[in-house]
Each structure stands twice: as structure tokens, then as C-alpha cells.
XYZ file of N, CA, C and O in Angstrom:
668
model
N 34.611 -33.012 13.814
C 33.679 -33.000 14.892
C 32.519 -33.493 14.234
O 31.982 -33.071 13.148
N 31.805 -34.479 14.993
C 30.517 -35.109 14.483
C 29.440 -34.246 14.684
O 29.407 -33.668 15.760
N 28.549 -33.896 13.961
C 27.367 -33.076 14.122
C 26.331 -34.103 14.495
O 25.641 -34.460 13.695
N 26.015 -34.141 15.933
C 24.928 -34.952 16.256
C 24.439 -34.228 17.671
O 25.394 -34.066 18.528
N 23.186 -34.075 17.959
C 22.682 -33.676 19.145
C 23.017 -34.629 20.159
O 22.910 -35.732 19.994
N 23.061 -34.053 21.524
C 23.100 -35.027 22.535
C 21.740 -35.518 22.687
O 20.659 -35.067 22.122
N 21.512 -36.670 23.409
C 20.257 -37.380 23.493
C 19.234 -36.463 24.066
O 18.039 -36.425 23.630
N 19.668 -35.736 25.111
C 18.697 -34.740 25.658
C 18.325 -33.793 24.747
O 16.966 -33.427 24.605
N 19.064 -33.104 23.875
C 18.507 -32.207 22.848
C 17.759 -32.797 21.707
O 16.845 -32.266 21.348
N 18.173 -33.887 21.253
C 17.540 -34.678 20.330
C 15.889 -34.959 20.948
O 15.044 -34.850 20.038
N 15.918 -35.389 22.196
C 14.464 -35.668 22.792
C 13.735 -34.367 22.557
O 12.566 -34.314 22.345
N 14.470 -33.260 22.876
C 13.713 -31.827 22.954
C 13.349 -31.555 21.424
O 12.181 -31.050 21.263
N 14.124 -31.868 20.395
C 13.773 -31.658 19.075
C 12.591 -32.416 18.915
O 11.687 -31.880 18.058
N 12.471 -33.679 19.023
C 11.339 -34.697 18.698
C 10.072 -34.112 19.401
O 8.969 -33.922 18.917
N 10.349 -33.479 20.651
C 9.024 -32.896 21.455
C 8.786 -31.787 20.633
O 7.342 -31.612 20.572
N 9.536 -30.902 20.047
C 9.070 -29.716 19.564
C 8.358 -30.224 18.060
O 7.505 -29.397 17.884
N 9.082 -31.140 17.360
C 8.421 -31.500 16.141
C 6.840 -32.103 16.432
O 6.022 -31.809 15.632
N 6.715 -32.916 17.440
C 5.280 -33.326 17.727
C 4.191 -32.339 18.015
O 3.222 -32.496 18.065
N 4.669 -31.028 18.133
C 3.906 -29.902 18.446
C 3.156 -29.598 17.201
O 2.008 -28.887 17.327
N 3.613 -30.012 16.084
C 2.897 -29.542 14.728
C 2.361 -30.735 14.043
O 2.678 -31.886 14.257
N 1.440 -30.694 13.194
C 0.612 -31.660 12.580
C 1.574 -32.523 11.607
O 2.601 -31.914 11.200
N 1.391 -33.663 11.147
C 2.300 -34.419 10.460
C 2.360 -33.793 9.230
O 1.448 -33.184 8.488
N 3.599 -33.912 8.678
C 3.959 -33.312 7.351
C 4.184 -31.735 7.413
O 4.792 -31.009 6.462
N 3.987 -31.243 8.804
C 4.370 -29.725 8.817
C 5.474 -29.486 9.908
O 5.697 -28.586 10.574
N 6.524 -30.573 9.953
C 7.664 -30.520 10.785
C 8.627 -29.227 10.544
O 9.263 -28.672 11.297
N 8.314 -28.529 9.263
C 9.083 -27.494 8.974
C 8.867 -26.298 9.955
O 9.661 -25.432 10.223
N 7.533 -26.252 10.584
C 7.206 -25.420 11.555
C 7.974 -25.325 12.721
O 8.197 -24.393 13.521
N 9.008 -26.568 13.049
C 9.705 -26.480 14.126
C 10.956 -25.858 13.841
O 11.920 -25.820 14.677
N 11.225 -25.461 12.629
C 12.709 -24.938 12.325
C 13.243 -23.769 13.306
O 14.182 -23.973 13.779
N 12.482 -22.804 13.481
C 13.046 -21.481 14.529
C 13.624 -22.319 15.751
O 14.698 -22.111 16.210
N 12.732 -22.975 16.635
C 13.212 -23.340 17.905
C 14.326 -24.655 17.734
O 15.253 -24.501 18.403
N 14.358 -25.312 16.621
C 15.259 -26.102 16.433
C 16.735 -25.546 16.074
O 17.831 -26.010 16.438
N 16.437 -24.508 15.236
C 17.767 -23.840 15.055
C 18.429 -23.253 16.267
O 19.560 -23.256 16.476
N 17.589 -22.674 16.989
C 17.909 -22.093 18.542
C 18.746 -23.326 19.094
O 19.842 -23.023 19.734
N 18.112 -24.332 19.257
C 18.780 -25.561 19.888
C 20.174 -25.857 19.297
O 21.186 -26.338 20.187
N 20.091 -25.971 18.125
C 21.227 -26.189 17.237
C 22.480 -25.101 17.683
O 23.520 -25.499 17.847
N 22.042 -23.967 17.694
C 23.195 -22.886 17.747
C 23.620 -22.982 19.282
O 24.822 -22.914 19.371
N 22.825 -23.252 20.295
C 23.249 -23.440 21.644
C 24.258 -24.615 21.660
O 25.120 -24.635 22.439
N 23.792 -25.683 20.938
C 24.584 -27.083 21.067
C 25.952 -27.038 20.503
O 26.779 -27.542 20.940
N 26.091 -26.236 19.245
C 27.183 -26.322 18.429
C 27.973 -25.189 18.302
O 28.344 -24.648 17.315
N 28.137 -24.704 19.636
C 29.192 -23.387 19.627
C 28.813 -22.093 19.434
O 29.571 -21.325 19.083
N 27.452 -21.889 19.378
C 26.933 -20.482 19.415
C 26.757 -19.937 18.012
O 26.459 -18.719 17.796
N 26.924 -20.835 16.985
C 26.629 -20.251 15.598
C 26.250 -21.615 14.759
O 26.516 -22.662 15.160
N 25.872 -21.322 13.513
C 25.127 -22.182 12.634
C 26.200 -22.403 11.460
O 26.100 -21.789 10.456
N 27.073 -23.273 11.566
C 27.748 -23.533 10.388
C 27.017 -24.511 9.301
O 26.010 -25.003 9.740
N 27.490 -24.350 8.155
C 26.734 -25.144 7.138
C 26.442 -26.668 7.646
O 25.229 -27.246 7.341
N 27.318 -27.531 7.877
C 27.183 -28.825 8.294
C 25.903 -28.805 9.352
O 25.213 -29.783 9.511
N 26.014 -28.032 10.211
C 25.023 -27.921 11.288
C 23.411 -27.663 10.714
O 22.542 -28.540 11.080
N 23.417 -26.710 9.879
C 22.298 -26.367 9.101
C 21.727 -27.615 8.404
O 20.556 -27.903 8.319
N 22.781 -28.087 7.575
C 22.444 -29.424 6.861
C 21.784 -30.581 7.800
O 20.908 -31.055 7.624
N 22.319 -30.683 8.993
C 21.647 -31.710 9.889
C 20.439 -31.392 10.369
O 19.638 -32.288 10.555
N 20.202 -30.060 10.781
C 18.818 -29.502 11.085
C 17.816 -29.974 9.847
O 16.757 -30.420 10.119
N 18.186 -29.827 8.584
C 17.338 -30.157 7.514
C 17.267 -31.678 7.420
O 16.016 -32.047 7.258
N 18.015 -32.373 7.771
C 17.899 -33.789 7.808
C 16.711 -34.144 8.800
O 15.996 -34.953 8.554
N 17.045 -33.591 10.139
C 16.082 -34.097 11.265
C 14.655 -33.636 10.876
O 13.764 -34.149 11.214
N 14.426 -32.385 10.234
C 13.348 -31.751 9.963
C 12.834 -32.295 8.389
O 11.466 -32.019 8.219
N 13.527 -33.124 7.656
C 13.017 -33.813 6.549
C 12.839 -32.643 5.547
O 11.567 -32.747 4.957
N 13.496 -31.639 5.475
C 13.283 -30.601 4.595
C 14.697 -30.216 3.727
O 15.797 -30.820 4.146
N 14.479 -29.431 2.863
C 15.880 -29.225 1.971
C 16.658 -28.185 2.793
O 16.135 -27.298 3.253
N 17.967 -28.438 2.567
C 19.070 -27.624 3.186
C 18.840 -26.003 2.899
O 18.931 -25.330 3.861
N 18.288 -25.733 1.722
C 18.255 -24.314 1.294
C 17.043 -23.711 2.249
O 17.069 -22.544 2.459
N 16.122 -24.509 2.705
C 14.953 -23.964 3.465
C 15.676 -23.539 4.761
O 14.933 -22.537 5.395
N 16.446 -24.229 5.246
C 17.193 -23.841 6.554
C 18.138 -22.848 6.366
O 18.128 -21.626 7.183
N 18.835 -22.737 5.222
C 19.802 -21.514 5.041
C 19.078 -20.207 4.731
O 19.414 -19.197 5.381
N 17.811 -20.282 4.273
C 17.063 -19.104 3.852
C 16.512 -18.612 5.354
O 16.506 -17.311 5.520
N 15.869 -19.184 6.225
C 15.674 -18.792 7.489
C 16.777 -18.279 8.205
O 16.650 -17.321 8.911
N 17.831 -19.140 8.450
C 19.079 -18.720 9.153
C 19.616 -17.415 8.878
O 20.035 -16.737 9.668
N 19.578 -17.315 7.479
C 20.180 -15.926 7.031
C 19.451 -14.627 7.260
O 19.674 -13.645 7.167
N 17.929 -15.009 7.371
C 17.191 -13.826 7.358
C 17.126 -13.320 8.845
O 16.837 -12.049 8.998
N 17.096 -14.128 9.923
C 16.868 -13.626 11.293
C 18.156 -13.256 11.782
O 19.071 -14.240 11.951
N 18.321 -12.181 12.421
C 19.573 -11.694 13.230
C 19.822 -12.454 14.381
O 21.099 -12.464 14.771
N 18.945 -13.322 14.898
C 19.326 -13.884 16.058
C 20.074 -15.292 15.788
O 20.459 -15.876 16.726
N 20.212 -15.543 14.664
C 21.034 -16.851 14.169
C 22.345 -16.122 13.722
O 22.512 -15.372 12.887
N 23.439 -16.765 14.211
C 24.897 -16.300 13.848
C 25.389 -17.378 12.791
O 25.329 -18.562 12.942
N 25.780 -16.897 11.664
C 26.139 -17.570 10.582
C 27.763 -17.669 10.613
O 28.372 -18.209 9.572
N 28.322 -17.131 11.558
C 29.832 -17.093 11.737
C 30.211 -17.010 13.175
O 29.268 -16.611 14.167
N 31.100 -17.619 13.687
C 31.699 -17.556 15.115
C 31.377 -16.227 15.734
O 31.701 -15.179 15.264
N 30.913 -16.303 16.950
C 30.833 -15.089 17.752
C 31.625 -15.145 19.022
O 31.835 -16.417 19.347
N 31.769 -14.161 19.714
C 32.557 -14.139 21.029
C 31.499 -14.809 22.163
O 30.233 -14.922 21.966
N 32.177 -15.155 23.171
C 31.144 -15.776 24.311
C 30.135 -14.712 24.696
O 29.330 -15.093 25.182
N 30.507 -13.396 24.712
C 29.695 -12.510 25.198
C 29.414 -11.582 23.735
O 30.202 -10.956 23.380
N 28.128 -11.630 23.336
C 27.810 -10.891 22.243
C 26.847 -9.692 22.796
O 25.771 -9.703 23.364
N 27.485 -8.272 22.354
C 26.949 -7.132 22.699
C 25.897 -6.645 21.372
O 26.588 -6.385 20.507
N 24.694 -6.839 21.587
C 23.798 -6.407 20.524
C 23.263 -4.973 20.883
O 22.357 -4.848 21.653
N 23.787 -3.954 20.407
C 23.271 -2.551 20.750
C 22.540 -2.193 19.724
O 22.404 -2.045 18.595
N 21.183 -1.726 20.300
C 20.042 -0.831 19.474
C 20.788 0.359 18.888
O 21.230 1.070 19.343
N 20.373 0.373 17.515
C 20.760 1.670 16.818
C 19.665 2.417 15.961
O 19.848 3.103 15.209
N 18.372 2.096 16.452
C 17.267 2.819 16.067
C 16.864 4.072 16.798
O 17.705 4.508 17.664
N 16.055 4.826 16.168
C 15.817 6.326 16.543
C 15.814 6.455 18.113
O 16.580 7.457 18.295
N 15.086 5.904 18.907
C 15.062 6.357 20.340
C 16.447 5.998 20.903
O 16.780 6.934 21.739
N 16.919 4.970 20.730
C 18.279 4.796 21.275
C 19.311 5.673 20.727
O 20.206 6.089 21.414
N 19.456 6.177 19.411
C 20.359 7.024 18.790
C 19.913 8.593 19.391
O 21.079 9.014 19.771
N 18.894 8.879 19.599
C 18.573 9.989 20.208
C 19.218 10.094 21.759
O 19.441 11.165 22.229
N 19.216 8.956 22.262
C 19.672 8.889 23.719
C 21.215 8.613 23.735
O 21.410 8.114 24.810
N 21.724 8.526 22.777
C 23.325 8.184 22.670
C 23.785 6.903 22.431
O 25.013 6.553 22.662
N 23.097 6.037 21.713
C 23.646 4.593 21.355
C 24.887 4.904 20.374
O 25.591 4.067 20.574
N 24.901 5.883 19.500
C 25.966 6.043 18.797
C 27.361 6.170 19.634
O 28.521 5.683 19.094
N 26.964 6.835 20.600
C 28.302 7.059 21.457
C 28.702 5.803 22.103
O 29.890 5.601 22.537
N 27.699 5.139 22.648
C 27.828 3.813 23.513
C 28.713 2.841 22.259
O 29.496 2.159 22.649
N 28.096 2.807 21.218
C 28.786 1.970 20.268
C 30.177 2.186 19.906
O 31.040 1.337 19.906
N 30.478 3.759 19.811
C 31.838 4.072 19.602
C 32.648 3.683 20.734
O 33.752 3.342 20.581
N 32.258 3.936 21.847
C 32.833 3.566 23.301
C 33.145 2.052 23.428
O 34.324 1.645 23.582
N 32.287 1.132 23.025
C 32.613 -0.155 23.043
C 33.601 -0.643 21.899
O 34.397 -1.395 22.349
N 33.368 -0.126 20.690
C 34.543 -0.325 19.742
C 35.902 0.164 20.312
O 36.841 -0.716 19.969
N 36.022 1.346 20.874
C 37.457 1.695 21.283
C 37.728 0.974 22.454
O 39.153 0.688 22.643
N 36.847 0.667 23.457
C 37.239 -0.123 24.655
C 37.688 -1.673 24.256
O 38.567 -1.983 24.939
N 37.109 -2.152 23.353
C 37.285 -3.514 23.007
C 38.218 -3.696 21.855
O 38.683 -4.899 21.422
N 38.448 -2.455 21.154
C 39.476 -2.550 20.257
C 38.826 -3.390 18.848
O 39.652 -4.171 18.259
N 37.647 -3.281 18.689
C 37.024 -4.170 17.643
C 36.132 -3.341 16.697
O 35.605 -2.122 17.326
N 35.593 -3.398 15.786
C 34.586 -2.811 14.928
C 33.169 -3.576 14.989
O 33.191 -4.754 15.729
N 32.234 -3.033 14.453
C 30.873 -3.892 14.586
C 31.080 -4.815 13.455
O 31.606 -4.906 12.483
N 30.331 -6.137 14.121
C 30.621 -7.386 13.499
C 31.862 -7.963 13.633
O 31.979 -9.312 13.304
N 32.629 -7.466 14.591
C 34.066 -8.178 14.881
C 34.178 -8.579 16.161
O 33.253 -8.468 17.076
N 35.068 -9.627 16.597
C 35.280 -10.321 17.685
C 36.598 -9.894 18.099
O 37.618 -10.045 17.398
N 36.661 -9.872 19.507
C 38.121 -9.631 20.141
C 38.976 -10.854 19.937
O 38.333 -11.835 19.821
N 40.437 -10.612 20.014
C 41.197 -11.663 19.643
C 41.007 -12.698 20.587
O 41.464 -13.902 20.342
N 40.720 -12.579 21.973
C 40.588 -13.724 23.016
C 39.421 -14.240 22.704
O 39.049 -15.275 23.668
N 38.512 -13.891 21.729
C 37.300 -14.595 21.626
C 36.125 -14.301 22.498
O 35.119 -15.021 22.634
N 36.295 -13.249 23.374
C 35.204 -13.068 24.519
C 34.268 -12.234 24.035
O 33.008 -12.583 24.307
N 34.410 -11.267 23.318
C 33.248 -10.328 23.053
C 33.028 -10.110 21.335
O 34.239 -9.995 20.620
N 31.899 -10.057 21.134
C 31.590 -9.763 19.677
C 30.500 -8.286 19.924
O 29.656 -8.336 20.556
N 30.739 -7.369 18.859
C 29.770 -6.315 18.942
C 28.971 -6.261 17.588
O 29.573 -6.554 16.439
N 27.654 -6.038 17.908
C 27.064 -6.117 16.798
C 25.829 -4.983 16.803
O 25.419 -4.814 18.083
N 25.567 -4.371 15.907
C 24.367 -3.310 15.979
C 23.139 -3.927 15.403
O 23.134 -4.846 14.648
N 21.965 -3.628 16.218
C 20.596 -4.472 15.771
C 19.564 -3.248 15.773
O 19.652 -2.107 16.157
N 18.567 -3.694 15.009
C 17.282 -2.873 15.001
C 16.693 -2.901 16.204
O 16.917 -3.829 17.244
N 15.565 -2.383 16.463
C 14.724 -1.943 17.736
C 14.671 -3.283 18.349
O 14.254 -4.374 17.958
N 15.019 -3.336 19.703
C 14.689 -4.337 20.643
C 13.389 -4.443 21.517
O 13.234 -5.013 22.447
N 12.759 -3.229 21.333
C 11.451 -3.048 21.902
C 11.612 -2.606 23.243
O 10.796 -2.782 24.251
N 12.645 -1.877 23.620
C 12.608 -1.439 25.106
C 13.127 0.215 24.913
O 13.991 0.615 25.400
N 12.325 0.829 24.121
C 12.701 2.084 23.819
C 12.784 3.262 25.085
O 13.430 3.922 25.120
N 12.044 2.919 26.017
C 11.878 3.577 27.245
C 13.220 3.440 28.104
O 13.374 4.248 28.866
N 14.275 2.533 27.760
C 15.266 2.315 28.680
C 16.631 2.713 27.685
O 17.596 2.010 28.138
N 16.409 3.339 26.793
C 17.500 3.792 25.902
C 18.510 4.643 26.587
O 18.337 5.325 27.400
N 19.630 4.353 25.839
C 20.125 3.441 25.086
C 20.312 2.105 25.737
O 20.547 2.141 26.939
N 20.242 0.832 25.029
C 20.280 -0.285 25.740
C 20.713 -1.339 24.746
O 21.143 -1.054 23.416
N 21.056 -2.447 25.205
C 21.714 -3.552 24.408
C 21.195 -4.832 24.915
O 20.793 -5.036 26.018
N 21.078 -5.751 24.064
C 20.943 -7.191 24.491
C 22.346 -7.938 24.798
O 23.208 -7.926 23.972
N 22.378 -8.641 25.907
C 23.665 -9.344 26.161
C 23.119 -10.822 26.643
O 22.615 -10.875 27.697
N 23.168 -11.744 25.626
C 22.606 -13.131 25.999
C 21.107 -12.956 25.930
O 20.426 -12.316 24.985
N 20.639 -13.363 27.045
C 18.944 -13.213 27.106
C 18.575 -12.090 28.112
O 17.309 -12.168 28.426
N 19.440 -11.200 28.518
C 19.046 -10.154 29.120
C 19.459 -8.714 28.583
O 20.248 -8.601 27.718
N 18.473 -7.771 28.807
C 18.532 -6.508 28.305
C 19.582 -5.604 29.451
O 19.405 -5.710 30.504
N 20.520 -4.821 28.882
C 21.228 -3.768 29.631
C 20.817 -2.410 29.209
O 20.786 -2.250 28.023
N 20.303 -1.746 30.182
C 19.555 -0.503 29.851
C 20.134 0.710 30.585
O 21.129 0.721 31.214
N 19.686 1.759 29.868
C 20.164 3.097 30.212
C 21.820 3.267 30.337
O 22.285 3.588 31.141
N 22.384 2.609 29.134
C 23.554 2.628 29.069
C 24.624 3.919 29.189
O 24.093 4.944 28.691
N 25.534 3.718 29.919
C 26.600 4.937 29.979
C 27.945 4.199 29.800
O 28.075 2.998 29.797
N 29.056 4.996 29.653
C 30.378 4.527 29.533
C 30.791 3.770 30.781
O 31.400 2.691 30.679
N 30.354 4.307 31.841
C 30.602 3.654 33.288
C 29.988 2.237 33.253
O 30.494 1.094 33.830
N 28.451 2.255 32.873
C 27.835 0.813 32.835
C 28.399 -0.209 31.917
O 28.636 -1.237 31.974
N 29.074 0.436 30.590
C 29.643 -0.447 29.700
C 30.963 -1.064 30.311
O 31.091 -2.355 30.308
N 31.667 -0.137 31.010
C 32.946 -0.710 31.574
C 32.437 -1.797 32.783
O 33.250 -2.896 32.833
N 31.557 -1.696 33.443
C 31.083 -2.494 34.402
C 30.673 -3.803 33.857
O 31.027 -5.060 34.292
N 29.916 -3.984 32.535
C 29.436 -5.034 32.015
C 30.574 -5.788 31.364
O 30.593 -6.855 31.539
N 31.638 -4.947 30.698
C 32.769 -5.709 30.283
C 33.613 -6.304 31.525
O 34.045 -7.494 31.321
N 33.623 -5.686 32.636
C 34.325 -6.298 33.739
C 33.659 -7.620 34.254
O 34.398 -8.524 34.301
N 32.362 -7.514 34.179
C 31.479 -8.657 34.681
C 31.769 -9.750 33.842
O 31.897 -10.979 34.207
N 31.754 -9.689 32.556
C 32.007 -10.689 31.581
C 33.308 -11.283 31.735
O 33.507 -12.410 31.590
N 34.271 -10.418 31.873
C 35.643 -10.932 31.983
C 35.814 -11.863 33.159
O 36.436 -13.033 33.234
N 35.220 -11.351 34.479
C 35.155 -12.225 35.675
C 34.598 -13.501 35.398
O 34.983 -14.444 35.980
N 33.247 -13.561 34.713
C 32.633 -14.768 34.702
C 33.476 -15.700 33.577
O 33.583 -16.849 33.852
N 34.156 -15.254 32.682
C 35.101 -16.095 31.761
C 36.081 -16.538 32.550
O 36.490 -17.845 32.331
N 36.715 -15.871 33.469
C 37.816 -16.499 34.347
C 37.204 -17.452 35.228
O 37.785 -18.615 35.430
N 36.246 -17.305 35.914
C 35.427 -18.124 36.828
C 35.159 -19.296 36.158
O 35.130 -20.616 36.589
N 34.602 -19.316 35.018
C 34.018 -20.587 34.089
C 35.232 -21.370 33.454
O 34.897 -22.348 32.784
N 36.453 -20.927 33.482
C 37.465 -21.738 32.835
C 38.336 -22.329 33.810
O 38.589 -22.217 34.754
């Protein structure tokens, strides 16, 4: 597979780079990594990160350091639906440990694992900034709040139905 942005994404990359002073294109790294992750299968393989380094005219190690530091970047393949369950204090006090255990048993995976069908990945994360809605998780760009076992079952079913409709 050749690692090249579509023209639409390349135009977006150039638009992002132009937001910063000349010689400061490294400042565009975070949003360009998001575009790359979206464009190339939901994760950042080494050739993808190398491509980003070329586009931004920086060293590949500069990209690796940033991509490996932030949890929002996936350095290995993830499922179509990434369940990121908060595991910090307020969520734990409200039962996120039980929700994590329930998801593990329901999907038959551990934290950091993906289901055999490639649909679901479970990840635990630090505070997502929605303590008043604990326990909660992020699913894509949305938060799922006040989680219960029943709500988890509904979310899993919604995701499976969407996967069937989109294939």
C-alpha cells in the first residue's frame, strides 16, 4: 500500500501548515497526525509517521515521540469501535471497574485487545473531563455517560448494527 494522502487531505494538510510561521511547520504535527490516523486505517504505522515527517520537513523521531506520548494516537491496529473507559477516581467510585470487567467478559477481550472480528477494542484511559457523568467512556468522538451493564449491551448492539449496515 502506498502511503499518500488523498488530494483533499493533502490540501487540508497544507492549509494547516499555513497557519504557522515559516519554519515552524512542526506546530502542525498534532492535527496532521489526526488526519493521517483517519486516512490510513485508524492507526499510525511507522511508514505513515515517516510520511508525516516528510510532509512537515522534520525528523521521523520527532513524529514518533509525539505519537507515542499522546493516548489519542494508535500505534497498532484498533477495532472499528474503540471503547475508551475512564479509570480515574470519580469514575472508579461510580463503578467503572465493574464496567471494564463487564466489557471484557461481554466482548471476550482484555484491556488493550481487539475482538477477533476486528470490531471492538477496549482501552482504559485517564480522566476524560466528564466526572459528573461517571462512569463514562469515549466512543469515537462521543461520550457515553452514566454507564450500566444494560447501557453497555445497548452500545455494543448499536455498534454491531452499524457495522452490518455499513458493510
